[in-house]
Amino acid sequence: MKKFSDEQLVRLFVDTQKNIYFEHIYDRYSDKVYRKCLSFVKDEAKAEDFAHDIFLKLVLNIGSYKETSKFSTWLFSITYNYCIDQLRIAKKKAEVELDENFDFVDDFEDAQVAEMEAKKLNKALEHISVEDRSILMMKYQDDLSIKEISASLDISESAVKMRLLRAKEKLKKIYLENLLFWAIITTKFLSIFFRHDHH
Amino acid sequence: MEEEKKNAFKEIEPNVTAPENLKKEISSEIDSIRNTSAIIELFVGNFFNAISAALKKDPY
């Protein structure tokens, strides 16, 4: 069974309706989907419910899967869209459509991601909307291309670029604010400590 | 060999596995969905067959 690709397993499941094929797909992706849900809800019981619903959604919609995209991309799009729908945090903002020649310079990945500390990044991600968080995770955690994200979220590629840009700006702002906050606290603490030391 | 680039997004992914009971739960739910749809199909099919048979029946 290991030699079968995801797409072959899907075809076998659709044709035969045998659970064994679904179970193999499940074994390949359950941890990934569960982790994704957990990083959204931070609660194991809720994440389990989310993963449960996502896999049922997958089964109910498996007939509509066209092999135009990778199966994993399709499954992640169900996962992200489900989490976004459930959390219902951000209000839809009007998208400013950019012209097709909009140049997306991705300097974020190389320089800034490398500089970010995982713990502080995690904290900063909690303070941005679920839509912003998911688009950043799609790009930088799941390594999806702009085209794949656009297909997953059903928005144009230029809208994806714009949303990514805005999400990164928000994340950077919160991340830097956090850094500044801790720098001030540390300075304050040190100044009090040294003042005491002098007396 | 080029050193792999550090990416904090990869680091924050929780290192947990899906609960073991989940697979069984989903599988049994898939079975019940399949069974329910089979029953509905059967019922609807028989219902229309009965109606069409009743309509075809010669009243005299």
mmCIF file with all atom_site columns, N, CA and C in Angstrom, chain A residues 17 19 22-23 26-27 31-32 34-36 38 48 51-52 55-56 59 110 113-114 116 118 121 125 140-141 143, chain B residues 5-23 25-31 33-34:
data_model
loop_
_atom_site.group_PDB
_atom_site.id
_atom_site.type_symbol
_atom_site.label_atom_id
_atom_site.label_alt_id
_atom_site.label_comp_id
_atom_site.label_asym_id
_atom_site.label_entity_id
_atom_site.label_seq_id
_atom_site.pdbx_PDB_ins_code
_atom_site.Cartn_x
_atom_site.Cartn_y
_atom_site.Cartn_z
_atom_site.occupancy
_atom_site.B_iso_or_equiv
_atom_site.pdbx_formal_charge
_atom_site.auth_seq_id
_atom_site.auth_comp_id
_atom_site.auth_asym_id
_atom_site.auth_atom_id
_atom_site.pdbx_PDB_model_num
ATOM 1   N N  . GLN A 1 17  ? -14.987 2.210  -2.465 1.00 0.00 ? 17  GLN A N  1
ATOM 2   C CA . GLN A 1 17  ? -15.670 2.607  -1.213 1.00 0.00 ? 17  GLN A CA 1
ATOM 3   C C  . GLN A 1 17  ? -15.184 1.787  -0.009 1.00 0.00 ? 17  GLN A C  1
ATOM 4   N N  . ASN A 1 19  ? -12.993 1.251  3.245  1.00 0.00 ? 19  ASN A N  1
ATOM 5   C CA . ASN A 1 19  ? -12.383 2.136  4.246  1.00 0.00 ? 19  ASN A CA 1
ATOM 6   C C  . ASN A 1 19  ? -10.867 2.000  4.340  1.00 0.00 ? 19  ASN A C  1
ATOM 7   N N  . PHE A 1 22  ? -9.121  4.788  2.699  1.00 0.00 ? 22  PHE A N  1
ATOM 8   C CA . PHE A 1 22  ? -9.240  6.035  3.457  1.00 0.00 ? 22  PHE A CA 1
ATOM 9   C C  . PHE A 1 22  ? -8.285  6.007  4.658  1.00 0.00 ? 22  PHE A C  1
ATOM 10  N N  . GLU A 1 23  ? -8.222  4.838  5.308  1.00 0.00 ? 23  GLU A N  1
ATOM 11  C CA . GLU A 1 23  ? -7.373  4.736  6.500  1.00 0.00 ? 23  GLU A CA 1
ATOM 12  C C  . GLU A 1 23  ? -5.897  4.988  6.181  1.00 0.00 ? 23  GLU A C  1
ATOM 13  N N  . TYR A 1 26  ? -5.593  8.623  5.837  1.00 0.00 ? 26  TYR A N  1
ATOM 14  C CA . TYR A 1 26  ? -5.663  9.164  7.199  1.00 0.00 ? 26  TYR A CA 1
ATOM 15  C C  . TYR A 1 26  ? -4.311  9.017  7.895  1.00 0.00 ? 26  TYR A C  1
ATOM 16  N N  . ASP A 1 27  ? -3.714  7.840  7.807  1.00 0.00 ? 27  ASP A N  1
ATOM 17  C CA . ASP A 1 27  ? -2.419  7.609  8.466  1.00 0.00 ? 27  ASP A CA 1
ATOM 18  C C  . ASP A 1 27  ? -1.348  8.582  7.976  1.00 0.00 ? 27  ASP A C  1
ATOM 19  N N  . ASP A 1 31  ? -1.719  13.383 11.582 1.00 0.00 ? 31  ASP A N  1
ATOM 20  C CA . ASP A 1 31  ? -0.891  14.177 12.501 1.00 0.00 ? 31  ASP A CA 1
ATOM 21  C C  . ASP A 1 31  ? -0.759  15.621 12.021 1.00 0.00 ? 31  ASP A C  1
ATOM 22  N N  . LYS A 1 32  ? -0.532  15.751 10.730 1.00 0.00 ? 32  LYS A N  1
ATOM 23  C CA . LYS A 1 32  ? -0.347  17.084 10.147 1.00 0.00 ? 32  LYS A CA 1
ATOM 24  C C  . LYS A 1 32  ? -1.617  17.931 10.333 1.00 0.00 ? 32  LYS A C  1
ATOM 25  N N  . TYR A 1 34  ? -4.081  17.414 12.497 1.00 0.00 ? 34  TYR A N  1
ATOM 26  C CA . TYR A 1 34  ? -4.318  17.633 13.936 1.00 0.00 ? 34  TYR A CA 1
ATOM 27  C C  . TYR A 1 34  ? -3.423  18.754 14.468 1.00 0.00 ? 34  TYR A C  1
ATOM 28  N N  . ARG A 1 35  ? -2.159  18.736 14.077 1.00 0.00 ? 35  ARG A N  1
ATOM 29  C CA . ARG A 1 35  ? -1.216  19.784 14.508 1.00 0.00 ? 35  ARG A CA 1
ATOM 30  C C  . ARG A 1 35  ? -1.664  21.160 14.026 1.00 0.00 ? 35  ARG A C  1
ATOM 31  N N  . LYS A 1 36  ? -2.123  21.193 12.778 1.00 0.00 ? 36  LYS A N  1
ATOM 32  C CA . LYS A 1 36  ? -2.578  22.456 12.197 1.00 0.00 ? 36  LYS A CA 1
ATOM 33  C C  . LYS A 1 36  ? -3.758  22.992 13.025 1.00 0.00 ? 36  LYS A C  1
ATOM 34  N N  . LEU A 1 38  ? -4.502  22.242 16.098 1.00 0.00 ? 38  LEU A N  1
ATOM 35  C CA . LEU A 1 38  ? -4.034  22.589 17.445 1.00 0.00 ? 38  LEU A CA 1
ATOM 36  C C  . LEU A 1 38  ? -3.341  23.947 17.451 1.00 0.00 ? 38  LEU A C  1
ATOM 37  N N  . GLU A 1 48  ? -9.133  18.015 18.267 1.00 0.00 ? 48  GLU A N  1
ATOM 38  C CA . GLU A 1 48  ? -9.603  16.667 17.897 1.00 0.00 ? 48  GLU A CA 1
ATOM 39  C C  . GLU A 1 48  ? -10.943 16.773 17.162 1.00 0.00 ? 48  GLU A C  1
ATOM 40  N N  . ALA A 1 51  ? -10.279 18.156 13.685 1.00 0.00 ? 51  ALA A N  1
ATOM 41  C CA . ALA A 1 51  ? -9.669  17.153 12.796 1.00 0.00 ? 51  ALA A CA 1
ATOM 42  C C  . ALA A 1 51  ? -10.724 16.132 12.364 1.00 0.00 ? 51  ALA A C  1
ATOM 43  N N  . HIS A 1 52  ? -11.570 15.737 13.299 1.00 0.00 ? 52  HIS A N  1
ATOM 44  C CA . HIS A 1 52  ? -12.652 14.791 13.021 1.00 0.00 ? 52  HIS A CA 1
ATOM 45  C C  . HIS A 1 52  ? -13.555 15.344 11.906 1.00 0.00 ? 52  HIS A C  1
ATOM 46  N N  . PHE A 1 55  ? -11.806 15.513 8.411  1.00 0.00 ? 55  PHE A N  1
ATOM 47  C CA . PHE A 1 55  ? -11.707 14.237 7.679  1.00 0.00 ? 55  PHE A CA 1
ATOM 48  C C  . PHE A 1 55  ? -13.071 13.775 7.168  1.00 0.00 ? 55  PHE A C  1
ATOM 49  N N  . LEU A 1 56  ? -14.130 14.079 7.909  1.00 0.00 ? 56  LEU A N  1
ATOM 50  C CA . LEU A 1 56  ? -15.470 13.734 7.403  1.00 0.00 ? 56  LEU A CA 1
ATOM 51  C C  . LEU A 1 56  ? -15.813 14.585 6.186  1.00 0.00 ? 56  LEU A C  1
ATOM 52  N N  . VAL A 1 59  ? -14.133 13.154 3.232  1.00 0.00 ? 59  VAL A N  1
ATOM 53  C CA . VAL A 1 59  ? -14.809 11.984 2.674  1.00 0.00 ? 59  VAL A CA 1
ATOM 54  C C  . VAL A 1 59  ? -16.048 12.404 1.884  1.00 0.00 ? 59  VAL A C  1
ATOM 55  N N  . ASP A 1 110 ? 13.855  34.904 3.773  1.00 0.00 ? 110 ASP A N  1
ATOM 56  C CA . ASP A 1 110 ? 15.275  34.703 4.001  1.00 0.00 ? 110 ASP A CA 1
ATOM 57  C C  . ASP A 1 110 ? 15.784  35.413 5.256  1.00 0.00 ? 110 ASP A C  1
ATOM 58  N N  . VAL A 1 113 ? 12.458  35.778 8.731  1.00 0.00 ? 113 VAL A N  1
ATOM 59  C CA . VAL A 1 113 ? 12.050  34.515 9.347  1.00 0.00 ? 113 VAL A CA 1
ATOM 60  C C  . VAL A 1 113 ? 13.217  33.910 10.115 1.00 0.00 ? 113 VAL A C  1
ATOM 61  N N  . ALA A 1 114 ? 14.401  34.027 9.539  1.00 0.00 ? 114 ALA A N  1
ATOM 62  C CA . ALA A 1 114 ? 15.591  33.477 10.180 1.00 0.00 ? 114 ALA A CA 1
ATOM 63  C C  . ALA A 1 114 ? 15.902  34.180 11.497 1.00 0.00 ? 114 ALA A C  1
ATOM 64  N N  . MET A 1 116 ? 13.647  35.578 13.470 1.00 0.00 ? 116 MET A N  1
ATOM 65  C CA . MET A 1 116 ? 12.584  35.457 14.458 1.00 0.00 ? 116 MET A CA 1
ATOM 66  C C  . MET A 1 116 ? 12.817  34.290 15.399 1.00 0.00 ? 116 MET A C  1
ATOM 67  N N  . ALA A 1 118 ? 11.253  31.413 17.662 1.00 0.00 ? 118 ALA A N  1
ATOM 68  C CA . ALA A 1 118 ? 10.022  30.628 17.576 1.00 0.00 ? 118 ALA A CA 1
ATOM 69  C C  . ALA A 1 118 ? 8.996   30.999 18.654 1.00 0.00 ? 118 ALA A C  1
ATOM 70  N N  . LEU A 1 121 ? 7.553   34.403 18.037 1.00 0.00 ? 121 LEU A N  1
ATOM 71  C CA . LEU A 1 121 ? 6.727   34.349 16.832 1.00 0.00 ? 121 LEU A CA 1
ATOM 72  C C  . LEU A 1 121 ? 5.366   33.748 17.169 1.00 0.00 ? 121 LEU A C  1
ATOM 73  N N  . LEU A 1 125 ? 1.828   35.553 16.687 1.00 0.00 ? 125 LEU A N  1
ATOM 74  C CA . LEU A 1 125 ? 0.797   34.981 15.806 1.00 0.00 ? 125 LEU A CA 1
ATOM 75  C C  . LEU A 1 125 ? -0.568  34.943 16.476 1.00 0.00 ? 125 LEU A C  1
ATOM 76  N N  . TYR A 1 140 ? 4.823   29.883 4.840  1.00 0.00 ? 140 TYR A N  1
ATOM 77  C CA . TYR A 1 140 ? 6.130   29.656 5.479  1.00 0.00 ? 140 TYR A CA 1
ATOM 78  C C  . TYR A 1 140 ? 6.238   28.354 6.264  1.00 0.00 ? 140 TYR A C  1
ATOM 79  N N  . GLN A 1 141 ? 5.087   27.717 6.571  1.00 0.00 ? 141 GLN A N  1
ATOM 80  C CA . GLN A 1 141 ? 5.163   26.438 7.284  1.00 0.00 ? 141 GLN A CA 1
ATOM 81  C C  . GLN A 1 141 ? 4.940   25.278 6.315  1.00 0.00 ? 141 GLN A C  1
ATOM 82  N N  . ASP A 1 143 ? 5.001   25.636 2.947  1.00 0.00 ? 143 ASP A N  1
ATOM 83  C CA . ASP A 1 143 ? 5.715   25.906 1.698  1.00 0.00 ? 143 ASP A CA 1
ATOM 84  C C  . ASP A 1 143 ? 4.818   25.867 0.459  1.00 0.00 ? 143 ASP A C  1
ATOM 85  N N  . LYS B 2 5   ? 18.212  26.627 5.951  1.00 0.00 ? 5   LYS B N  1
ATOM 86  C CA . LYS B 2 5   ? 17.833  27.925 6.495  1.00 0.00 ? 5   LYS B CA 1
ATOM 87  C C  . LYS B 2 5   ? 16.920  27.759 7.702  1.00 0.00 ? 5   LYS B C  1
ATOM 88  N N  . LYS B 2 6   ? 17.146  28.587 8.714  1.00 0.00 ? 6   LYS B N  1
ATOM 89  C CA . LYS B 2 6   ? 16.331  28.543 9.911  1.00 0.00 ? 6   LYS B CA 1
ATOM 90  C C  . LYS B 2 6   ? 14.968  29.155 9.585  1.00 0.00 ? 6   LYS B C  1
ATOM 91  N N  . ASN B 2 7   ? 13.917  28.530 10.030 1.00 0.00 ? 7   ASN B N  1
ATOM 92  C CA . ASN B 2 7   ? 12.580  29.061 9.789  1.00 0.00 ? 7   ASN B CA 1
ATOM 93  C C  . ASN B 2 7   ? 11.746  28.855 11.043 1.00 0.00 ? 7   ASN B C  1
ATOM 94  N N  . ALA B 2 8   ? 11.466  29.972 11.728 1.00 0.00 ? 8   ALA B N  1
ATOM 95  C CA . ALA B 2 8   ? 10.734  29.879 12.998 1.00 0.00 ? 8   ALA B CA 1
ATOM 96  C C  . ALA B 2 8   ? 9.332   29.320 12.803 1.00 0.00 ? 8   ALA B C  1
ATOM 97  N N  . PHE B 2 9   ? 8.758   29.500 11.607 1.00 0.00 ? 9   PHE B N  1
ATOM 98  C CA . PHE B 2 9   ? 7.423   28.959 11.337 1.00 0.00 ? 9   PHE B CA 1
ATOM 99  C C  . PHE B 2 9   ? 7.413   27.429 11.437 1.00 0.00 ? 9   PHE B C  1
ATOM 100 N N  . LYS B 2 10  ? 8.501   26.812 11.008 1.00 0.00 ? 10  LYS B N  1
ATOM 101 C CA . LYS B 2 10  ? 8.589   25.347 11.081 1.00 0.00 ? 10  LYS B CA 1
ATOM 102 C C  . LYS B 2 10  ? 8.752   24.908 12.537 1.00 0.00 ? 10  LYS B C  1
ATOM 103 N N  . GLU B 2 11  ? 9.465   25.732 13.296 1.00 0.00 ? 11  GLU B N  1
ATOM 104 C CA . GLU B 2 11  ? 9.734   25.376 14.695 1.00 0.00 ? 11  GLU B CA 1
ATOM 105 C C  . GLU B 2 11  ? 8.492   25.435 15.563 1.00 0.00 ? 11  GLU B C  1
ATOM 106 N N  . ILE B 2 12  ? 7.548   26.313 15.221 1.00 0.00 ? 12  ILE B N  1
ATOM 107 C CA . ILE B 2 12  ? 6.385   26.476 16.099 1.00 0.00 ? 12  ILE B CA 1
ATOM 108 C C  . ILE B 2 12  ? 5.297   25.425 15.856 1.00 0.00 ? 12  ILE B C  1
ATOM 109 N N  . GLU B 2 13  ? 5.467   24.595 14.844 1.00 0.00 ? 13  GLU B N  1
ATOM 110 C CA . GLU B 2 13  ? 4.468   23.553 14.592 1.00 0.00 ? 13  GLU B CA 1
ATOM 111 C C  . GLU B 2 13  ? 4.472   22.585 15.778 1.00 0.00 ? 13  GLU B C  1
ATOM 112 N N  . PRO B 2 14  ? 3.304   22.356 16.431 1.00 0.00 ? 14  PRO B N  1
ATOM 113 C CA . PRO B 2 14  ? 3.289   21.479 17.606 1.00 0.00 ? 14  PRO B CA 1
ATOM 114 C C  . PRO B 2 14  ? 3.771   20.066 17.256 1.00 0.00 ? 14  PRO B C  1
ATOM 115 N N  . ASN B 2 15  ? 4.550   19.495 18.171 1.00 0.00 ? 15  ASN B N  1
ATOM 116 C CA . ASN B 2 15  ? 5.088   18.158 17.906 1.00 0.00 ? 15  ASN B CA 1
ATOM 117 C C  . ASN B 2 15  ? 4.225   17.104 18.605 1.00 0.00 ? 15  ASN B C  1
ATOM 118 N N  . VAL B 2 16  ? 2.991   16.949 18.131 1.00 0.00 ? 16  VAL B N  1
ATOM 119 C CA . VAL B 2 16  ? 2.068   16.000 18.753 1.00 0.00 ? 16  VAL B CA 1
ATOM 120 C C  . VAL B 2 16  ? 1.480   15.086 17.688 1.00 0.00 ? 16  VAL B C  1
ATOM 121 N N  . THR B 2 17  ? 0.884   13.984 18.146 1.00 0.00 ? 17  THR B N  1
ATOM 122 C CA . THR B 2 17  ? 0.242   13.087 17.188 1.00 0.00 ? 17  THR B CA 1
ATOM 123 C C  . THR B 2 17  ? -1.267  13.080 17.432 1.00 0.00 ? 17  THR B C  1
ATOM 124 N N  . ALA B 2 18  ? -2.002  12.769 16.395 1.00 0.00 ? 18  ALA B N  1
ATOM 125 C CA . ALA B 2 18  ? -3.464  12.744 16.507 1.00 0.00 ? 18  ALA B CA 1
ATOM 126 C C  . ALA B 2 18  ? -3.894  11.635 17.484 1.00 0.00 ? 18  ALA B C  1
ATOM 127 N N  . PRO B 2 19  ? -4.952  11.871 18.278 1.00 0.00 ? 19  PRO B N  1
ATOM 128 C CA . PRO B 2 19  ? -5.401  10.845 19.227 1.00 0.00 ? 19  PRO B CA 1
ATOM 129 C C  . PRO B 2 19  ? -5.746  9.533  18.505 1.00 0.00 ? 19  PRO B C  1
ATOM 130 N N  . GLU B 2 20  ? -5.412  8.411  19.156 1.00 0.00 ? 20  GLU B N  1
ATOM 131 C CA . GLU B 2 20  ? -5.593  7.117  18.493 1.00 0.00 ? 20  GLU B CA 1
ATOM 132 C C  . GLU B 2 20  ? -7.049  6.760  18.214 1.00 0.00 ? 20  GLU B C  1
ATOM 133 N N  . ASN B 2 21  ? -7.936  7.206  19.114 1.00 0.00 ? 21  ASN B N  1
ATOM 134 C CA . ASN B 2 21  ? -9.350  6.852  18.945 1.00 0.00 ? 21  ASN B CA 1
ATOM 135 C C  . ASN B 2 21  ? -9.999  7.518  17.731 1.00 0.00 ? 21  ASN B C  1
ATOM 136 N N  . LEU B 2 22  ? -9.377  8.596  17.262 1.00 0.00 ? 22  LEU B N  1
ATOM 137 C CA . LEU B 2 22  ? -9.975  9.387  16.188 1.00 0.00 ? 22  LEU B CA 1
ATOM 138 C C  . LEU B 2 22  ? -10.181 8.572  14.902 1.00 0.00 ? 22  LEU B C  1
ATOM 139 N N  . LYS B 2 23  ? -9.195  7.753  14.576 1.00 0.00 ? 23  LYS B N  1
ATOM 140 C CA . LYS B 2 23  ? -9.274  6.978  13.336 1.00 0.00 ? 23  LYS B CA 1
ATOM 141 C C  . LYS B 2 23  ? -10.487 6.042  13.349 1.00 0.00 ? 23  LYS B C  1
ATOM 142 N N  . GLU B 2 25  ? -13.183 6.302  15.234 1.00 0.00 ? 25  GLU B N  1
ATOM 143 C CA . GLU B 2 25  ? -14.425 7.098  15.246 1.00 0.00 ? 25  GLU B CA 1
ATOM 144 C C  . GLU B 2 25  ? -14.812 7.512  13.833 1.00 0.00 ? 25  GLU B C  1
ATOM 145 N N  . ILE B 2 26  ? -13.819 8.035  13.090 1.00 0.00 ? 26  ILE B N  1
ATOM 146 C CA . ILE B 2 26  ? -14.115 8.517  11.734 1.00 0.00 ? 26  ILE B CA 1
ATOM 147 C C  . ILE B 2 26  ? -14.531 7.361  10.834 1.00 0.00 ? 26  ILE B C  1
ATOM 148 N N  . SER B 2 27  ? -13.806 6.233  10.941 1.00 0.00 ? 27  SER B N  1
ATOM 149 C CA . SER B 2 27  ? -14.135 5.079  10.105 1.00 0.00 ? 27  SER B CA 1
ATOM 150 C C  . SER B 2 27  ? -15.561 4.597  10.352 1.00 0.00 ? 27  SER B C  1
ATOM 151 N N  . SER B 2 28  ? -15.940 4.528  11.647 1.00 0.00 ? 28  SER B N  1
ATOM 152 C CA . SER B 2 28  ? -17.293 4.036  11.918 1.00 0.00 ? 28  SER B CA 1
ATOM 153 C C  . SER B 2 28  ? -18.341 5.059  11.476 1.00 0.00 ? 28  SER B C  1
ATOM 154 N N  . GLU B 2 29  ? -17.984 6.340  11.528 1.00 0.00 ? 29  GLU B N  1
ATOM 155 C CA . GLU B 2 29  ? -18.937 7.347  11.052 1.00 0.00 ? 29  GLU B CA 1
ATOM 156 C C  . GLU B 2 29  ? -19.100 7.275  9.529  1.00 0.00 ? 29  GLU B C  1
ATOM 157 N N  . ILE B 2 30  ? -18.002 6.977  8.851  1.00 0.00 ? 30  ILE B N  1
ATOM 158 C CA . ILE B 2 30  ? -18.087 6.821  7.386  1.00 0.00 ? 30  ILE B CA 1
ATOM 159 C C  . ILE B 2 30  ? -19.014 5.655  7.057  1.00 0.00 ? 30  ILE B C  1
ATOM 160 N N  . ASP B 2 31  ? -18.887 4.571  7.827  1.00 0.00 ? 31  ASP B N  1
ATOM 161 C CA . ASP B 2 31  ? -19.763 3.413  7.623  1.00 0.00 ? 31  ASP B CA 1
ATOM 162 C C  . ASP B 2 31  ? -21.220 3.787  7.810  1.00 0.00 ? 31  ASP B C  1
ATOM 163 N N  . ILE B 2 33  ? -22.582 6.743  7.571  1.00 0.00 ? 33  ILE B N  1
ATOM 164 C CA . ILE B 2 33  ? -23.028 7.641  6.487  1.00 0.00 ? 33  ILE B CA 1
ATOM 165 C C  . ILE B 2 33  ? -23.376 6.810  5.246  1.00 0.00 ? 33  ILE B C  1
ATOM 166 N N  . ARG B 2 34  ? -22.491 5.843  4.951  1.00 0.00 ? 34  ARG B N  1
ATOM 167 C CA . ARG B 2 34  ? -22.701 4.988  3.775  1.00 0.00 ? 34  ARG B CA 1
ATOM 168 C C  . ARG B 2 34  ? -23.994 4.184  3.930  1.00 0.00 ? 34  ARG B C  1
#
